[in-house]
CSV table of C-alpha atoms and ligand atoms in Angstrom, one decimal:
chain,number,residue,atom,x,y,z
A,1,MET,CA,0.0,0.0,0.0
A,2,THR,CA,1.4,3.4,-0.9
A,3,ILE,CA,1.8,5.9,1.8
A,4,THR,CA,2.2,9.5,1.0
A,5,ARG,CA,3.7,12.1,3.6
A,6,THR,CA,2.7,15.8,3.7
A,7,GLU,CA,2.2,18.5,6.3
A,8,VAL,CA,-1.4,19.2,5.9
A,9,VAL,CA,-4.1,17.5,4.0
A,10,VAL,CA,-7.3,19.3,3.0
A,11,ILE,CA,-10.4,16.8,2.4
A,12,GLY,CA,-12.6,18.6,-0.3
A,13,VAL,CA,-11.6,21.3,-2.7
A,14,GLY,CA,-14.9,23.1,-2.8
A,15,THR,CA,-15.7,26.5,-1.4
A,16,MET,CA,-13.6,26.4,1.7
A,17,GLY,CA,-11.3,23.8,0.9
A,18,SER,CA,-9.9,25.8,-2.1
A,19,ALA,CA,-9.6,28.9,0.0
A,20,ILE,CA,-7.9,26.9,2.8
A,21,LEU,CA,-5.8,25.2,0.1
A,22,TRP,CA,-4.7,28.5,-1.2
A,23,ARG,CA,-4.2,30.2,2.2
A,24,LEU,CA,-1.9,27.3,3.4
A,25,ALA,CA,0.1,27.3,0.1
A,26,GLU,CA,0.6,31.2,0.5
A,27,ARG,CA,2.3,30.4,4.0
A,28,GLY,CA,4.6,28.0,2.3
A,29,VAL,CA,3.0,24.8,3.9
A,30,ARG,CA,3.3,21.4,2.2
A,31,VAL,CA,-0.1,21.0,1.5
A,32,LEU,CA,-2.3,18.5,-0.5
A,33,GLY,CA,-5.9,18.9,-1.4
A,34,LEU,CA,-7.9,15.8,-2.2
A,35,GLU,CA,-11.2,16.4,-4.1
A,36,ARG,CA,-13.9,13.7,-5.0
A,37,PHE,CA,-14.9,15.7,-8.2
A,38,ALA,CA,-13.0,18.7,-9.4
A,39,PRO,CA,-12.9,22.2,-8.2
A,40,GLY,CA,-16.0,24.1,-9.6
A,41,HIS,CA,-18.4,21.1,-9.9
A,42,ASP,CA,-22.1,21.3,-9.5
A,43,ARG,CA,-22.7,18.3,-7.0
A,44,GLY,CA,-22.0,20.0,-3.5
A,45,SER,CA,-22.8,23.8,-2.2
A,46,GLY,CA,-20.5,25.9,-4.4
A,47,HIS,CA,-22.3,26.1,-7.7
A,48,GLY,CA,-25.1,28.2,-9.4
A,49,GLU,CA,-23.6,31.3,-10.7
A,50,SER,CA,-24.1,33.6,-7.9
A,51,ARG,CA,-23.7,34.0,-4.0
A,52,ILE,CA,-24.7,37.2,-2.0
A,53,LEU,CA,-22.0,38.9,-0.1
A,54,ARG,CA,-23.6,41.2,2.5
A,55,THR,CA,-21.7,43.3,5.6
A,56,ALA,CA,-24.7,44.2,7.7
A,57,GLN,CA,-24.8,40.5,8.9
A,58,HIS,CA,-28.6,40.0,10.4
A,59,GLU,CA,-27.4,36.6,11.7
A,60,ASP,CA,-25.2,38.3,14.3
A,61,PRO,CA,-23.0,41.6,14.4
A,62,ALA,CA,-20.1,39.2,15.1
A,63,TYR,CA,-19.8,38.2,11.6
A,64,VAL,CA,-19.0,41.8,10.4
A,65,PRO,CA,-15.2,41.6,10.9
A,66,LEU,CA,-15.3,38.3,9.3
A,67,VAL,CA,-17.0,39.6,6.3
A,68,LYS,CA,-14.6,42.6,6.0
A,69,ALA,CA,-11.7,40.3,6.1
A,70,ALA,CA,-13.2,38.2,3.4
A,71,VAL,CA,-13.7,41.2,1.1
A,72,ARG,CA,-9.9,42.1,1.4
A,73,GLY,CA,-9.5,38.2,0.6
A,74,TRP,CA,-11.6,38.2,-2.5
A,75,ARG,CA,-9.9,41.4,-3.8
A,76,GLU,CA,-6.2,39.7,-3.0
A,77,LEU,CA,-7.5,36.6,-4.8
A,78,GLU,CA,-8.8,38.7,-8.0
A,79,ARG,CA,-5.6,40.4,-8.1
A,80,GLN,CA,-3.4,37.3,-7.8
A,81,THR,CA,-5.6,35.3,-10.5
A,82,ARG,CA,-6.4,38.4,-12.6
A,83,THR,CA,-10.2,37.3,-12.3
A,84,SER,CA,-13.3,39.3,-11.5
A,85,LEU,CA,-15.0,37.3,-8.7
A,86,LEU,CA,-16.8,39.9,-6.4
A,87,THR,CA,-19.2,42.7,-8.0
A,88,MET,CA,-20.5,45.3,-5.4
A,89,THR,CA,-24.1,46.1,-6.2
A,90,GLY,CA,-25.4,47.3,-2.8
A,91,GLY,CA,-28.0,45.1,-1.0
A,92,LEU,CA,-31.5,45.7,-0.2
A,93,SER,CA,-33.4,44.0,2.8
A,94,VAL,CA,-37.2,44.3,3.0
A,95,GLY,CA,-39.4,42.7,5.6
A,96,PRO,CA,-41.2,43.7,8.8
A,97,SER,CA,-39.5,46.0,11.2
A,98,ASP,CA,-39.4,43.5,13.9
A,99,GLY,CA,-38.4,40.8,11.5
A,100,MET,CA,-35.0,38.8,11.8
A,101,LEU,CA,-33.8,40.5,8.4
A,102,ILE,CA,-34.4,44.2,9.3
A,103,ARG,CA,-33.8,44.1,13.0
A,104,GLY,CA,-30.5,42.1,12.6
A,105,ALA,CA,-29.2,44.1,9.6
A,106,LEU,CA,-29.9,47.6,11.5
A,107,GLU,CA,-28.1,46.2,14.8
A,108,ALA,CA,-25.2,44.9,12.9
A,109,ALA,CA,-24.9,48.3,11.1
A,110,ALA,CA,-25.2,50.0,14.4
A,111,VAL,CA,-22.7,47.9,16.3
A,112,HIS,CA,-20.0,48.2,13.2
A,113,GLY,CA,-21.0,51.7,12.1
A,114,LEU,CA,-21.7,50.6,8.5
A,115,GLU,CA,-23.3,52.5,5.7
A,116,CYS,CA,-26.6,51.0,6.0
A,117,GLY,CA,-30.0,52.6,7.1
A,118,ILE,CA,-33.8,52.5,6.4
A,119,VAL,CA,-34.8,53.9,3.1
A,120,PRO,CA,-38.3,55.8,3.4
A,121,GLU,CA,-41.3,54.5,1.5
A,122,THR,CA,-41.7,56.9,-1.2
A,123,GLU,CA,-38.1,56.6,-1.8
A,124,ALA,CA,-37.9,52.9,-1.9
A,125,ALA,CA,-40.7,52.7,-4.3
A,126,GLN,CA,-38.8,55.0,-6.8
A,127,ARG,CA,-35.5,53.6,-6.3
A,128,PHE,CA,-36.4,49.8,-6.3
A,129,PRO,CA,-39.4,49.8,-8.5
A,130,ALA,CA,-39.1,46.0,-9.3
A,131,HIS,CA,-40.0,45.3,-5.7
A,132,ARG,CA,-43.8,45.4,-4.6
A,133,MET,CA,-43.6,46.4,-0.9
A,134,GLN,CA,-46.2,45.1,1.4
A,135,PRO,CA,-48.0,47.2,3.9
A,136,GLY,CA,-45.7,47.3,7.1
A,137,ASP,CA,-42.5,46.6,5.0
A,138,THR,CA,-39.4,48.3,6.1
A,139,ALA,CA,-36.7,48.6,3.2
A,140,VAL,CA,-33.1,48.9,4.4
A,141,TRP,CA,-30.2,49.6,2.0
A,142,GLU,CA,-26.6,48.8,2.7
A,143,ARG,CA,-23.7,49.9,0.6
A,144,ASP,CA,-21.3,47.1,1.0
A,145,ALA,CA,-23.1,44.2,-0.7
A,146,GLY,CA,-22.8,42.3,-4.0
A,147,VAL,CA,-22.2,39.1,-5.9
A,148,VAL,CA,-19.8,36.6,-5.6
A,149,ARG,CA,-19.3,34.0,-8.7
A,150,PRO,CA,-19.0,30.7,-6.8
A,151,GLU,CA,-17.5,28.6,-9.8
A,152,GLN,CA,-14.9,30.8,-10.7
A,153,ALA,CA,-13.9,31.8,-7.2
A,154,ILE,CA,-13.4,28.0,-6.5
A,155,VAL,CA,-11.2,27.2,-9.5
A,156,ALA,CA,-9.2,30.5,-9.1
A,157,ALA,CA,-8.4,29.5,-5.3
A,158,ALA,CA,-7.4,26.0,-6.4
A,159,ARG,CA,-5.4,27.0,-9.3
A,160,ARG,CA,-3.5,29.7,-7.4
A,161,ALA,CA,-2.8,27.3,-4.6
A,162,VAL,CA,-1.3,24.7,-7.2
A,163,GLU,CA,0.7,27.9,-8.8
A,164,LEU,CA,1.9,28.4,-5.2
A,165,GLY,CA,3.1,24.7,-4.6
A,166,ALA,CA,-0.2,23.1,-3.3
A,167,GLY,CA,-0.6,19.4,-4.4
A,168,LEU,CA,-4.1,18.6,-5.6
A,169,ARG,CA,-5.5,15.4,-6.6
A,170,THR,CA,-9.3,15.2,-8.2
A,171,GLY,CA,-11.6,12.4,-8.8
A,172,VAL,CA,-10.3,10.9,-5.6
A,173,ARG,CA,-12.6,10.1,-2.7
A,174,VAL,CA,-11.4,9.9,0.8
A,175,LEU,CA,-12.8,6.7,2.6
A,176,GLY,CA,-11.8,7.9,6.2
A,177,VAL,CA,-9.6,9.4,8.7
A,178,GLU,CA,-7.6,7.9,11.4
A,179,ASP,CA,-5.1,8.5,13.9
A,180,GLY,CA,-1.7,7.5,12.8
A,181,PRO,CA,1.9,6.9,14.3
A,182,GLY,CA,3.1,9.2,16.8
A,183,ASP,CA,1.5,12.8,16.2
A,184,THR,CA,0.2,12.2,13.0
A,185,VAL,CA,-3.0,11.4,11.0
A,186,LEU,CA,-3.8,9.1,8.5
A,187,VAL,CA,-6.2,9.7,5.5
A,188,ARG,CA,-7.8,6.6,3.9
A,189,LEU,CA,-8.0,6.5,0.0
A,190,ALA,CA,-9.0,3.6,-2.2
A,191,ASP,CA,-5.3,3.2,-3.3
A,192,GLY,CA,-3.3,4.3,-0.3
A,193,LEU,CA,-2.9,6.3,2.6
A,194,VAL,CA,-1.6,10.0,3.3
A,195,GLN,CA,0.1,10.7,6.4
A,196,ALA,CA,-0.1,14.2,7.7
A,197,ASP,CA,0.4,16.3,10.7
A,198,HIS,CA,-3.1,17.6,10.4
A,199,VAL,CA,-6.2,17.4,8.4
A,200,VAL,CA,-8.7,20.0,7.4
A,201,LEU,CA,-11.9,18.4,7.0
A,202,ALA,CA,-13.8,20.9,4.2
A,203,ALA,CA,-16.2,18.0,2.8
A,204,GLY,CA,-19.4,20.3,3.1
A,205,PRO,CA,-22.4,18.1,3.1
A,206,TRP,CA,-20.4,15.0,3.7
A,207,ILE,CA,-18.5,16.1,6.8
A,208,SER,CA,-20.4,14.0,9.3
A,209,GLN,CA,-19.6,10.9,7.1
A,210,LEU,CA,-16.0,11.2,7.7
A,211,VAL,CA,-16.0,12.0,11.6
A,212,PRO,CA,-18.7,9.7,12.7
A,213,ARG,CA,-17.3,9.7,16.3
A,214,ALA,CA,-17.9,13.3,16.6
A,215,ALA,CA,-21.5,12.8,16.3
A,216,LEU,CA,-22.0,16.5,14.8
A,217,PRO,CA,-25.6,17.5,14.8
A,218,LEU,CA,-25.5,18.7,11.2
A,219,THR,CA,-28.3,18.3,8.7
A,220,VAL,CA,-28.3,18.5,4.8
A,221,GLU,CA,-31.0,20.4,3.1
A,222,ARG,CA,-32.0,20.0,-0.5
A,223,LYS,CA,-32.2,23.5,-1.9
A,224,ILE,CA,-33.7,24.7,-5.2
A,225,LEU,CA,-32.5,27.7,-7.3
A,226,ALA,CA,-34.5,29.0,-10.4
A,227,TRP,CA,-33.9,31.6,-12.9
A,228,PHE,CA,-36.9,34.1,-14.3
A,229,PRO,CA,-36.7,35.8,-17.4
A,230,ALA,CA,-37.0,39.6,-17.3
A,231,ALA,CA,-39.2,41.4,-19.7
A,232,GLU,CA,-36.5,44.2,-19.7
A,233,PRO,CA,-33.3,42.8,-18.5
A,234,ARG,CA,-31.5,46.3,-18.6
A,235,ARG,CA,-33.7,46.9,-15.4
A,236,PHE,CA,-32.0,44.2,-13.5
A,237,GLU,CA,-28.4,44.8,-14.3
A,238,PRO,CA,-26.0,44.8,-11.6
A,239,ASP,CA,-25.8,48.7,-11.5
A,240,ARG,CA,-29.4,49.3,-11.3
A,241,PHE,CA,-31.0,46.3,-9.4
A,242,PRO,CA,-28.9,45.4,-5.9
A,243,VAL,CA,-28.8,41.9,-4.4
A,244,PHE,CA,-31.8,41.2,-2.1
A,245,LEU,CA,-33.4,39.7,0.7
A,246,ARG,CA,-37.2,39.7,1.4
A,247,GLU,CA,-39.1,38.3,4.3
A,248,THR,CA,-42.8,37.7,3.3
A,249,PRO,CA,-45.5,35.5,4.6
A,250,GLU,CA,-44.1,32.8,2.4
A,251,GLY,CA,-40.6,32.9,4.1
A,252,ARG,CA,-37.3,34.5,3.8
A,253,TRP,CA,-36.0,34.3,0.1
A,254,TYR,CA,-33.4,36.2,-2.1
A,255,GLY,CA,-32.3,37.1,-5.3
A,256,PHE,CA,-29.7,38.6,-7.4
A,257,PRO,CA,-29.2,41.2,-10.6
A,258,THR,CA,-29.4,39.7,-13.9
A,259,LEU,CA,-25.6,38.1,-14.6
A,260,ASP,CA,-26.5,36.5,-18.0
A,261,HIS,CA,-28.5,39.8,-19.3
A,262,THR,CA,-31.9,37.8,-19.3
A,263,THR,CA,-32.8,36.2,-16.0
A,264,VAL,CA,-32.8,36.9,-12.5
A,265,LYS,CA,-32.1,34.1,-9.9
A,266,VAL,CA,-34.5,33.7,-7.0
A,267,ALA,CA,-34.3,30.9,-4.1
A,268,PHE,CA,-35.9,30.4,-0.8
A,269,HIS,CA,-33.8,30.5,2.4
A,270,HIS,CA,-34.4,27.3,4.1
A,271,GLY,CA,-37.7,25.1,4.0
A,272,GLY,CA,-35.9,22.6,1.8
A,273,LEU,CA,-36.2,18.7,2.5
A,274,GLU,CA,-33.5,17.1,4.6
A,275,VAL,CA,-31.6,14.7,2.4
A,276,ASP,CA,-28.6,12.4,2.5
A,277,PRO,CA,-26.0,13.9,0.2
A,278,ASP,CA,-25.4,10.6,-1.7
A,279,GLU,CA,-29.0,10.1,-2.4
A,280,ILE,CA,-30.1,13.5,-3.2
A,281,ASP,CA,-32.6,13.8,-6.0
A,282,ARG,CA,-31.1,16.3,-8.4
A,283,THR,CA,-34.2,16.4,-10.7
A,284,VAL,CA,-36.1,19.5,-10.2
A,285,THR,CA,-39.7,19.1,-10.9
A,286,ALA,CA,-42.7,21.7,-11.4
A,287,ALA,CA,-43.6,21.3,-8.0
A,288,ASP,CA,-40.3,22.3,-6.7
A,289,VAL,CA,-40.3,25.6,-8.6
A,290,ALA,CA,-43.9,26.7,-8.0
A,291,PRO,CA,-43.5,28.3,-4.8
A,292,LEU,CA,-40.6,30.6,-6.2
A,293,GLY,CA,-42.8,31.3,-9.1
A,294,ASP,CA,-45.4,32.4,-6.7
A,295,VAL,CA,-43.3,34.9,-4.6
A,296,VAL,CA,-41.8,36.2,-7.8
A,297,ALA,CA,-45.4,36.9,-9.1
A,298,ARG,CA,-46.7,38.3,-5.8
A,299,HIS,CA,-43.7,40.5,-4.7
A,300,LEU,CA,-41.4,41.5,-7.8
A,301,ARG,CA,-42.5,43.2,-11.0
A,302,GLY,CA,-41.2,42.9,-14.6
A,303,LEU,CA,-40.3,39.0,-14.1
A,304,ASP,CA,-42.0,36.2,-15.9
A,305,PRO,CA,-43.0,33.9,-13.0
A,306,VAL,CA,-42.3,30.8,-15.0
A,307,ALA,CA,-38.7,29.6,-14.4
A,308,VAL,CA,-36.4,28.9,-17.6
A,309,ARG,CA,-33.8,27.2,-15.6
A,310,ALA,CA,-33.5,25.6,-12.2
A,311,ALA,CA,-30.8,23.6,-10.2
A,312,THR,CA,-30.5,21.9,-6.9
A,313,CYS,CA,-27.8,22.7,-4.3
A,314,MET,CA,-27.1,21.6,-0.7
A,315,TYR,CA,-27.0,23.5,2.8
A,316,THR,CA,-25.1,21.8,5.7
A,317,ASN,CA,-27.1,23.3,8.7
A,318,THR,CA,-26.1,23.4,12.3
A,319,PRO,CA,-29.1,23.7,14.7
A,320,ASP,CA,-28.3,27.3,15.5
A,321,ALA,CA,-27.2,28.1,12.0
A,322,HIS,CA,-23.9,29.5,13.0
A,323,PHE,CA,-20.7,27.7,11.5
A,324,ALA,CA,-19.0,24.8,13.1
A,325,LEU,CA,-15.1,25.4,13.0
A,326,GLY,CA,-12.7,23.3,15.2
A,327,THR,CA,-11.5,20.0,16.2
A,328,PRO,CA,-14.0,17.5,17.7
A,329,ALA,CA,-12.8,15.9,20.8
A,330,ALA,CA,-13.0,12.3,19.3
A,331,TYR,CA,-10.3,13.4,16.7
A,332,ARG,CA,-6.7,14.5,16.8
A,333,HIS,CA,-5.2,16.8,14.6
A,334,LEU,CA,-8.3,17.4,12.5
A,335,THR,CA,-10.1,20.7,12.0
A,336,VAL,CA,-13.7,20.6,10.9
A,337,VAL,CA,-14.7,23.4,8.5
A,338,SER,CA,-17.4,24.5,8.7
A,339,ALA,CA,-21.1,23.7,8.1
A,340,CYS,CA,-22.0,27.2,7.1
A,341,SER,CA,-25.8,26.7,7.2
A,342,GLY,CA,-26.5,28.2,3.8
A,343,HIS,CA,-24.6,31.6,4.4
A,344,GLY,CA,-21.0,30.6,4.2
A,345,PHE,CA,-19.7,31.4,0.8
A,346,LYS,CA,-19.0,35.0,1.0
A,347,PHE,CA,-16.6,34.3,3.9
A,348,ALA,CA,-14.4,31.8,2.1
A,349,PRO,CA,-11.2,33.7,2.0
A,350,ALA,CA,-11.5,34.6,5.7
A,351,ILE,CA,-12.3,31.0,6.6
A,352,GLY,CA,-9.2,30.0,4.7
A,353,GLU,CA,-7.1,32.1,6.8
A,354,LEU,CA,-8.8,30.9,10.1
A,355,ALA,CA,-8.6,27.2,9.3
A,356,ALA,CA,-5.0,27.7,8.0
A,357,ASP,CA,-4.2,29.3,11.7
A,358,LEU,CA,-6.0,26.3,13.3
A,359,ALA,CA,-4.2,23.8,11.1
A,360,LEU,CA,-0.7,25.2,12.1
A,361,GLY,CA,-1.5,25.5,15.7
A,362,SER,CA,-1.4,29.6,15.4
A,363,ALA,CA,-3.7,31.7,17.4
A,364,PRO,CA,-6.6,33.0,14.7
A,365,GLU,CA,-7.0,36.8,14.5
A,366,LEU,CA,-10.4,36.6,14.8
A,367,PRO,CA,-12.6,35.1,17.7
A,368,LEU,CA,-14.2,32.0,17.0
A,369,ASP,CA,-16.6,31.6,19.6
A,370,LEU,CA,-19.8,31.6,17.7
A,371,PHE,CA,-18.6,28.6,15.8
A,372,ALA,CA,-16.9,26.4,18.7
A,373,LEU,CA,-18.0,22.8,18.5
A,374,ASP,CA,-18.3,22.3,21.9
A,375,ARG,CA,-21.6,24.2,21.8
A,376,PHE,CA,-23.4,21.1,20.4
A,377,ALA,CA,-22.5,19.0,23.4
A,378,GLY,CA,-25.8,17.3,24.4
A,379,SER,CA,-27.3,18.4,21.0
A,380,VAL,CA,-29.7,15.8,19.3
A,381,VAL,CA,-28.6,15.5,15.5
A,382,GLY,CA,-31.5,17.0,13.8
A,383,ASN,CA,-32.5,20.6,12.8
A,384,ASP,CA,-35.7,21.9,14.2
A,385,ARG,CA,-35.7,25.7,13.2
A,386,GLY,CA,-38.2,25.1,10.6
A,387,ASP,CA,-37.8,28.6,9.5
A,388,GLY,CA,-38.9,29.6,6.0
B,401,FAD,C1,-28.4,27.4,-3.2
B,401,FAD,C2,-27.4,28.0,-2.1
B,401,FAD,C3,-27.3,29.2,-2.1
B,401,FAD,C4,-26.4,29.9,-1.4
B,401,FAD,N1,-26.4,31.2,-1.2
B,401,FAD,C5,-25.5,31.9,-0.6
B,401,FAD,C6,-25.2,33.2,-0.5
B,401,FAD,O1,-25.9,33.8,-1.4
B,401,FAD,N2,-24.3,33.8,0.3
B,401,FAD,C7,-23.3,32.9,0.8
B,401,FAD,O2,-22.5,33.4,1.5
B,401,FAD,N3,-23.5,31.7,1.1
B,401,FAD,C8,-24.5,31.2,0.2
B,401,FAD,N4,-24.6,29.6,0.6
B,401,FAD,C9,-24.0,28.9,1.2
B,401,FAD,C10,-22.5,28.5,0.7
B,401,FAD,O3,-22.5,28.3,-0.7
B,401,FAD,C11,-21.8,27.5,1.4
B,401,FAD,O4,-21.9,27.8,2.6
B,401,FAD,C12,-20.5,26.9,0.9
B,401,FAD,O5,-20.6,26.6,-0.4
B,401,FAD,C13,-20.3,25.6,1.8
B,401,FAD,O6,-18.9,25.3,1.3
B,401,FAD,P1,-18.2,23.9,1.5
B,401,FAD,O7,-16.8,24.1,1.1
B,401,FAD,O8,-18.4,23.6,3.0
B,401,FAD,O9,-19.0,22.8,0.7
B,401,FAD,P2,-18.6,22.6,-0.9
B,401,FAD,O10,-18.4,23.7,-1.6
B,401,FAD,O11,-19.6,21.6,-1.2
B,401,FAD,O12,-17.2,21.6,-0.7
B,401,FAD,C14,-17.2,20.4,-0.1
B,401,FAD,C15,-16.1,19.7,-1.3
B,401,FAD,O13,-15.7,18.4,-0.6
B,401,FAD,C16,-15.8,17.1,-1.4
B,401,FAD,N5,-16.0,16.2,-0.7
B,401,FAD,C17,-16.8,15.6,-0.1
B,401,FAD,N6,-16.6,14.6,0.3
B,401,FAD,C18,-15.5,14.1,-0.1
B,401,FAD,C19,-14.7,12.9,0.0
B,401,FAD,N7,-15.2,11.7,0.8
B,401,FAD,N8,-13.5,13.0,-0.6
B,401,FAD,C20,-12.8,14.1,-1.4
B,401,FAD,N9,-13.6,14.9,-1.3
B,401,FAD,C21,-15.1,15.2,-0.8
B,401,FAD,C22,-16.8,17.7,-2.3
B,401,FAD,O14,-16.8,16.9,-3.4
B,401,FAD,C23,-17.0,19.1,-2.5
B,401,FAD,O15,-16.1,19.5,-3.5
B,401,FAD,C24,-25.5,28.9,-0.5
B,401,FAD,C25,-25.7,27.7,-0.5
B,401,FAD,C26,-26.6,27.1,-1.5
B,401,FAD,C27,-26.5,25.6,-1.7
């Protein structure tokens, strides 16, 4: 049996894994990425044309320094790879003033002094004519929001890592992780073992399969994305139509400016079926897309509510929807990254740095309390948030 030796192995070269590989390679670490498919594929959580980046984090003000670090990271990656990955459009949140979106965004803005605030009703109607506001809705605008291109970002980070000396094996499925001799860890593949000082497990929806003894309370959710044609696509271009989040009686949902000059992508946040990532049904049915067509018809103007394109994707959720980042008690020399509960893409370059710190035993620059694995002690595996 072949045994390969390296310093750090990154399992999964998707969203987080590609960024971690890049950040470790930048530090001159001997690192090997192992990816079951290939960077930029469409079978995990990092595909579907676009991801929202917001700075006024309604989830918790503690995310704001992380997103600021991530914006600097995206710009660095753009410079290093001469690609365009992040387009700032500003961001609009619309919902009841006492709902999570509005309350949370305003709180994050107040704590961190962000350029973000309520837009008066008549001004909102003029500036955002595509949005039908409901009685009682509040509109909040933030300057520092935009769109990240997920497939391009993953490919760019993985390529840059390899340029900087990282190893990358694609089409290889990791079968397990076990303690190695001395202070090492072994990664089991069909054709051999890799021995390392540390493993970073960035396997997204497949994390739980690879660390069963950690009993992490993660659930995987099937998500549907759909693209709706615009009658006048010019009105939905990134310079006129910001990324948006809406909280309506149907649930929380979000959308993007047109990136193909034809359609607008819309998706619900949560409310999808819990699935096994190896068994997920990737066929999108009319019934899957119908609820999205309904919110488009009811709450937006200028879009045909019949989708012309749709896709499935997966969230990996924790019970409180905050990330999971750290070493499970049952495993040595292994860092889990990061069960981002459907809102992690924007943070990838910053999480890459944090995970690199953890893998090398350095103190991370940003606090990780919100993401500590020990908060799951006593949790039941399952997700009862039921939010829409
Ligand atoms: C529909 C949708 C919309 C989203 N919208 C946003 C948004 O607007 N803004 C935002 O910030 N976030 C958003 N997110 C969340 C964000 O995309 C995810 O948090 C992020 O992509 C998760 O990255 P990951 O690296 O954990 O998983 P992935 O990107 O899926 O990477 C995991 C990788 O591990 C590989 N792998 C798994 N098992 C093995 C194995 N045994 N051996 C080798 N390789 C393996 C997989 O092939 C995969 O490439 C969204 C997610 C979805 C699904």
